[in-house]
Short mmCIF file of C-alpha atoms and ligand atoms in Angstrom, two decimals:
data_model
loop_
_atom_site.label_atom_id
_atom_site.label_comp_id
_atom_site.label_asym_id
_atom_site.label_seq_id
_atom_site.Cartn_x
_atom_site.Cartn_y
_atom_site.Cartn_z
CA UNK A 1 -91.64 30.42 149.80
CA UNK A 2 -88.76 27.57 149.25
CA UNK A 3 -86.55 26.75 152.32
CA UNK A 4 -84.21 29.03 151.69
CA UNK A 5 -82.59 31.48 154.20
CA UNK A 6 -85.26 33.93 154.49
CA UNK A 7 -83.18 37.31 153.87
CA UNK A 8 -84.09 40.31 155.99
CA UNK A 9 -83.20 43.94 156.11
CA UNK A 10 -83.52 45.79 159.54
CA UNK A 11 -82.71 49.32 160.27
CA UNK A 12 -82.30 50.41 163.37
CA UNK A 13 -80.74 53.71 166.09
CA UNK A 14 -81.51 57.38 165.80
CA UNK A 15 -80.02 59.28 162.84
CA UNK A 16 -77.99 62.69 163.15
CA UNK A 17 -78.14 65.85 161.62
CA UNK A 18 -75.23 67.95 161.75
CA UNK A 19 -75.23 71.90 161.99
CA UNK A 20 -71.43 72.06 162.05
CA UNK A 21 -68.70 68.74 162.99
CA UNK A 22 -69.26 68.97 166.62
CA UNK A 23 -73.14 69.44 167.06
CA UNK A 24 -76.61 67.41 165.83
CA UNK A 25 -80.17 67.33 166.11
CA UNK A 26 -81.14 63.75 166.80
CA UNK A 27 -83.00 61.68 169.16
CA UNK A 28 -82.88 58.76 172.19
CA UNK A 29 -83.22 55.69 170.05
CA UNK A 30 -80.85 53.21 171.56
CA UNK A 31 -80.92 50.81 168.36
CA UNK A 32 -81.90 47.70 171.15
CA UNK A 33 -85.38 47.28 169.43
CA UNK A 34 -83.19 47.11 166.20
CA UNK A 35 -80.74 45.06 167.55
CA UNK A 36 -82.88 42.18 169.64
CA UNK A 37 -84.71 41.94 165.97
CA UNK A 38 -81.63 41.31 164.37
CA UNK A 39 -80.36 38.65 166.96
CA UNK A 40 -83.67 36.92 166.69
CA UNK A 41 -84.05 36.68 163.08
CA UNK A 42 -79.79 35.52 162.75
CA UNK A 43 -80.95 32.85 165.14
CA UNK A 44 -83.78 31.38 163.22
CA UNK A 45 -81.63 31.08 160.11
CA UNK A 46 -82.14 34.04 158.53
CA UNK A 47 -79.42 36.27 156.43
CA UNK A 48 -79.85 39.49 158.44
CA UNK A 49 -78.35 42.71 156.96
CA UNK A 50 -78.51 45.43 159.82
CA UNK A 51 -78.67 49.24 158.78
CA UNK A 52 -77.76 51.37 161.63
CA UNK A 53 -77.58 54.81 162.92
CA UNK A 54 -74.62 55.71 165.81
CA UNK A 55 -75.48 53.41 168.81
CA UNK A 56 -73.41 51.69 171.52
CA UNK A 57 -74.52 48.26 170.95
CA UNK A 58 -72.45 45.31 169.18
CA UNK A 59 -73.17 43.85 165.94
CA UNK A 60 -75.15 40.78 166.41
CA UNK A 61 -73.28 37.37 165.61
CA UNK A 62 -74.30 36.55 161.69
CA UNK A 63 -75.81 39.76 160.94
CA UNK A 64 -73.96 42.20 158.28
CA UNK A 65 -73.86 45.41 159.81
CA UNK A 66 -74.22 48.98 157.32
CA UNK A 67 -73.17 51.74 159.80
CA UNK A 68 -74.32 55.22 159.02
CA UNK A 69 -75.12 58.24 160.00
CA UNK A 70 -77.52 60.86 158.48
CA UNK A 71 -80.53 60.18 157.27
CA UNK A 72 -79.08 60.55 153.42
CA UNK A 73 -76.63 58.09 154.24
CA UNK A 74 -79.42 55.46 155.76
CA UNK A 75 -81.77 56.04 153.06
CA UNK A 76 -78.77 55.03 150.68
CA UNK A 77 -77.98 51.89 152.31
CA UNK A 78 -81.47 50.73 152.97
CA UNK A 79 -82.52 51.50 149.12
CA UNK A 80 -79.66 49.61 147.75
CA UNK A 81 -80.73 46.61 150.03
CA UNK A 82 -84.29 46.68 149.86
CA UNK A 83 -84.32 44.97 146.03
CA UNK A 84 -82.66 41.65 147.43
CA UNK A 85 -85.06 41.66 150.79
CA UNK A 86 -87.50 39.14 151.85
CA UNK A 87 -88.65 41.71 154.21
CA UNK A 88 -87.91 44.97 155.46
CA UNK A 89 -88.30 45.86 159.18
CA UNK A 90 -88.12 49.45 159.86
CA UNK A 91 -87.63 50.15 163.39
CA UNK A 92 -85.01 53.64 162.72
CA UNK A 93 -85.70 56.57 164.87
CA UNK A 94 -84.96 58.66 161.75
CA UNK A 95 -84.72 62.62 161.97
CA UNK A 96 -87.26 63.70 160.48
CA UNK A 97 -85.83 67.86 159.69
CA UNK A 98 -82.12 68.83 159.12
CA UNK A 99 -80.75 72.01 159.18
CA UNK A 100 -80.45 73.49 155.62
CA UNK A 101 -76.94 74.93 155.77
CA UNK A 102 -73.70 72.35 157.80
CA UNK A 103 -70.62 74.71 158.42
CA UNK A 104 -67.40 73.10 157.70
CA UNK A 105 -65.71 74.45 160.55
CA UNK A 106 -67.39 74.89 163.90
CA UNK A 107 -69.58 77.59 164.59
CA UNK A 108 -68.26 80.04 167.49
CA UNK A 109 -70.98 80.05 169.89
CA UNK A 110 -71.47 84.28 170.02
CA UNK A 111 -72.04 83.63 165.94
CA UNK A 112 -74.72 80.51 166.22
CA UNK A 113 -77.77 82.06 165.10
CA UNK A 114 -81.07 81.22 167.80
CA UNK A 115 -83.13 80.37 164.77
CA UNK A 116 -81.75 77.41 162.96
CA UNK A 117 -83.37 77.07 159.62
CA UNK A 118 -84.95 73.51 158.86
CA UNK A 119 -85.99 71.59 155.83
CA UNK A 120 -87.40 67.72 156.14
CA UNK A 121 -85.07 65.18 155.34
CA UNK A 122 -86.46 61.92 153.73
CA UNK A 123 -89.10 59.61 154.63
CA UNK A 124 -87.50 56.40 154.08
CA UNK A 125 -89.63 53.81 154.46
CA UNK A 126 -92.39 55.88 152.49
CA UNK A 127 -89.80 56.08 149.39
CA UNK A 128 -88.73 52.71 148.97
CA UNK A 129 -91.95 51.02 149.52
CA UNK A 130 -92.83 52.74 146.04
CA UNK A 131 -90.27 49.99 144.39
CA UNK A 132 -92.04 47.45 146.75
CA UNK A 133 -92.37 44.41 144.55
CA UNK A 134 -92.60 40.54 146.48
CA UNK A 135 -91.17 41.89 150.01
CA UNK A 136 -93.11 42.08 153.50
CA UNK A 137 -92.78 45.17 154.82
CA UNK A 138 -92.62 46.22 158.83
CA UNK A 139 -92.93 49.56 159.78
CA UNK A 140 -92.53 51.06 163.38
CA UNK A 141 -94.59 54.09 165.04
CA UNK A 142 -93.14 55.27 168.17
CA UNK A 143 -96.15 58.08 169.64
CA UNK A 144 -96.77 59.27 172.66
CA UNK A 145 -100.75 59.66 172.10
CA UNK A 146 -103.49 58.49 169.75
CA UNK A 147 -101.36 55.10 168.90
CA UNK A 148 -103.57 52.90 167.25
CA UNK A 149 -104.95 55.52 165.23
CA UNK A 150 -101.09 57.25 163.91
CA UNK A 151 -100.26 53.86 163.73
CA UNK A 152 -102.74 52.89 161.24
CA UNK A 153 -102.39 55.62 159.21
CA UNK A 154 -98.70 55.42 159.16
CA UNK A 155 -99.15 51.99 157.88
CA UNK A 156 -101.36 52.91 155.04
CA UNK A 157 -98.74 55.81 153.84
CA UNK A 158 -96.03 54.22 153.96
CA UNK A 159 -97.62 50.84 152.21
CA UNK A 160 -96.88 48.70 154.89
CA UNK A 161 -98.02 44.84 155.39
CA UNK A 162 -97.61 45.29 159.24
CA UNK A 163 -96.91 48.16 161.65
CA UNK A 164 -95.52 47.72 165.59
CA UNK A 165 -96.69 50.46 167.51
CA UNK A 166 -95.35 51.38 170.45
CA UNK A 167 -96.02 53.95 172.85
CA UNK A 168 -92.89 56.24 173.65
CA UNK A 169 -91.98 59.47 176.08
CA UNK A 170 -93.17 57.00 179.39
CA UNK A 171 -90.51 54.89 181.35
CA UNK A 172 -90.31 50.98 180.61
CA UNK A 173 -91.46 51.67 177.30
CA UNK A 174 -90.09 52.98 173.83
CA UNK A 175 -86.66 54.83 173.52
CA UNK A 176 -83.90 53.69 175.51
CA UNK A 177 -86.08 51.24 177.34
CA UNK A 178 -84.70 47.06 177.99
CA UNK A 179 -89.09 46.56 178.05
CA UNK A 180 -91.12 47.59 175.65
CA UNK A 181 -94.92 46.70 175.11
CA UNK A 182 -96.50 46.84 171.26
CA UNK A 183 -99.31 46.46 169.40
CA UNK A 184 -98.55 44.39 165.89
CA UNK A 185 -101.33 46.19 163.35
CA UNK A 186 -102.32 44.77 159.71
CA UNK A 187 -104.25 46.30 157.16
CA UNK A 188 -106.55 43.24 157.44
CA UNK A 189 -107.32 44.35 161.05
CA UNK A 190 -104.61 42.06 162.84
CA UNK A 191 -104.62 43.72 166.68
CA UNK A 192 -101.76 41.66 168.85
CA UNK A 193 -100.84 43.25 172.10
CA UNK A 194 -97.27 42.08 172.79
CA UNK A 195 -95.69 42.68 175.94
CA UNK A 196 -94.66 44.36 178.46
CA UNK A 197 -91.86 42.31 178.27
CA UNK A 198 -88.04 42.77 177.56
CA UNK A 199 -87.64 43.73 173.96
CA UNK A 200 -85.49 40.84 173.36
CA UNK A 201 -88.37 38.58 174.34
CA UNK A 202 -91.18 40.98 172.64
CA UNK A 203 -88.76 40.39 169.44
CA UNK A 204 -88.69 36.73 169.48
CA UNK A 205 -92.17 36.71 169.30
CA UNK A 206 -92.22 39.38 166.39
CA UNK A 207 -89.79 37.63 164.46
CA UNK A 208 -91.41 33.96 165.03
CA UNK A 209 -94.56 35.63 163.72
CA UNK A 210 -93.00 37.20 160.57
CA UNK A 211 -90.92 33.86 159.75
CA UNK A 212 -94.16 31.97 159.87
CA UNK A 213 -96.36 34.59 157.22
CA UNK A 214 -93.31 34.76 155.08
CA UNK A 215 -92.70 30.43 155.05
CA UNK A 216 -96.91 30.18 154.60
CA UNK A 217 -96.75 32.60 151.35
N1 LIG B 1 -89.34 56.60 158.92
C1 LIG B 1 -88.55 56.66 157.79
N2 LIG B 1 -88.03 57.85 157.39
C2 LIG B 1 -88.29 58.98 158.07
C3 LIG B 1 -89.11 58.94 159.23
C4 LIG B 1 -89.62 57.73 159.63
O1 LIG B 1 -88.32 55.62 157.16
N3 LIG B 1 -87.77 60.14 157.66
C5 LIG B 1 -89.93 55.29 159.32
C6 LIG B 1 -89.54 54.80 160.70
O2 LIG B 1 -88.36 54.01 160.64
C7 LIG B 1 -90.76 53.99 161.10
C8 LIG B 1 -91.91 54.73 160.43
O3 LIG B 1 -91.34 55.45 159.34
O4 LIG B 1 -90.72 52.68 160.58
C9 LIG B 1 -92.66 55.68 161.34
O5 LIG B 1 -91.74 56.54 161.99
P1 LIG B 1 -92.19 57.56 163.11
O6 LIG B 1 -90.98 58.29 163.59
O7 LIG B 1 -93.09 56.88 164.08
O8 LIG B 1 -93.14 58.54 162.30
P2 LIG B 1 -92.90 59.70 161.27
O9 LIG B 1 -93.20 59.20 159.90
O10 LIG B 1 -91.55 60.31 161.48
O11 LIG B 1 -94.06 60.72 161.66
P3 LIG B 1 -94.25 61.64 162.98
O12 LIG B 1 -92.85 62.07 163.40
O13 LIG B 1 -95.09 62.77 162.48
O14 LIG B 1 -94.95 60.78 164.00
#
């Protein structure tokens, strides 16, 4: 690869599923993983465009931030992006169901039904991968058992060059978390333990890693 400005697309945060304006299924993801990714790679150089669900977090200086929502609206964003990448780092808690019906107006709580019908919204990383042409693609696994093993098959479904792992549901780890401790998986059998250490340290490290593979190509 030439010395160009490497040119990176990260996703990061929870999505949310609405049922009616006022209430959503989603999940803990802070975006920080996300976020310490996209400060790390801006800071090496690289052009970072940042896709990312509702979080509390700034945009990092020199990255291009895509705010959404839903899981529709990320998989929009991140497949109109993904053409121009260098490399695509997943690391979006993304819902994975969404209620079938949204009510315009909100639902009076006497007249919510208990049983909220579901259908699976879409796997993003597994669909654009299947346009996956030059880029180096990153995927995440956040599990609370069996990691290694989820991880690698995650990586194999979703044609991935590299997974991060990362246990989840513990303190000082996953969701939420300032620390985090991973394990960097390759289909050629690359095991790297990184961490425990704060995720903006553990991203550094991830980022150094990917700028070197994609400047040796
Ligand atoms: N992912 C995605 N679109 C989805 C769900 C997940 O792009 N609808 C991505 C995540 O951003 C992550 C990877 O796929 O890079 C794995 O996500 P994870 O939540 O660990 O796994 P799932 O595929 O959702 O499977 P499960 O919930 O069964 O563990």
């Amino acid at each position: 690869m030439s010395n160009s400005p490497i040119r990176c697309l990260i996703s990061a945060g929870p999505t949310r599923e609405y049922f009616d304006p006022v209430r959503f299924l989603s999940n803990p993801s802070s975006g920080k993983m996300g976020y310490a990714l996209a400060e790390a790679a801006a800071s090496l150089g690289w052009f970072v465009n940042l896709v990312s669900g509702p979080v509390a977090l700034e945009c990092p200086p020199g990255c291009l931030r895509t705010s959404v929502v839903t899981g529709q609206e990320m998989f929009d964003a991140v497949n109109g992006l993904f053409p121009e990448c260098d490399i695509l780092i997943m690391t979006a808690a993304v819902m994975d169901y969404r209620p079938v019906e949204r009510s315009t107006a909100k639902i009076k709580k006497d007249q919510l039904s208990m049983n909220i019908e579901m259908e699976p919204t879409i796997d993003i990383l597994k669909t654009v991968t299947l346009q996956k042409t030059r880029q180096m693609v990153v995927g995440f696994a956040a599990e609370t058992n069996d990691v290694e093993a989820y991880a690698l098959r995650k990586m194999e479904e979703k044609r991935c060059d590299f997974i991060v792992a990362n246990q989840v549901g513990q303190p000082g780890q996953g969701f939420e978390s300032d620390t985090n401790r991973v394990l960097l998986l390759s289909p050629d059998g690359l095991h790297k333990v990184i961490g425990p250490d704060s995720k903006r340290a553990i991203a550094t490290e991830l980022v150094s890693f990917f700028n070197s593979k994609l400047r040796n190509s």
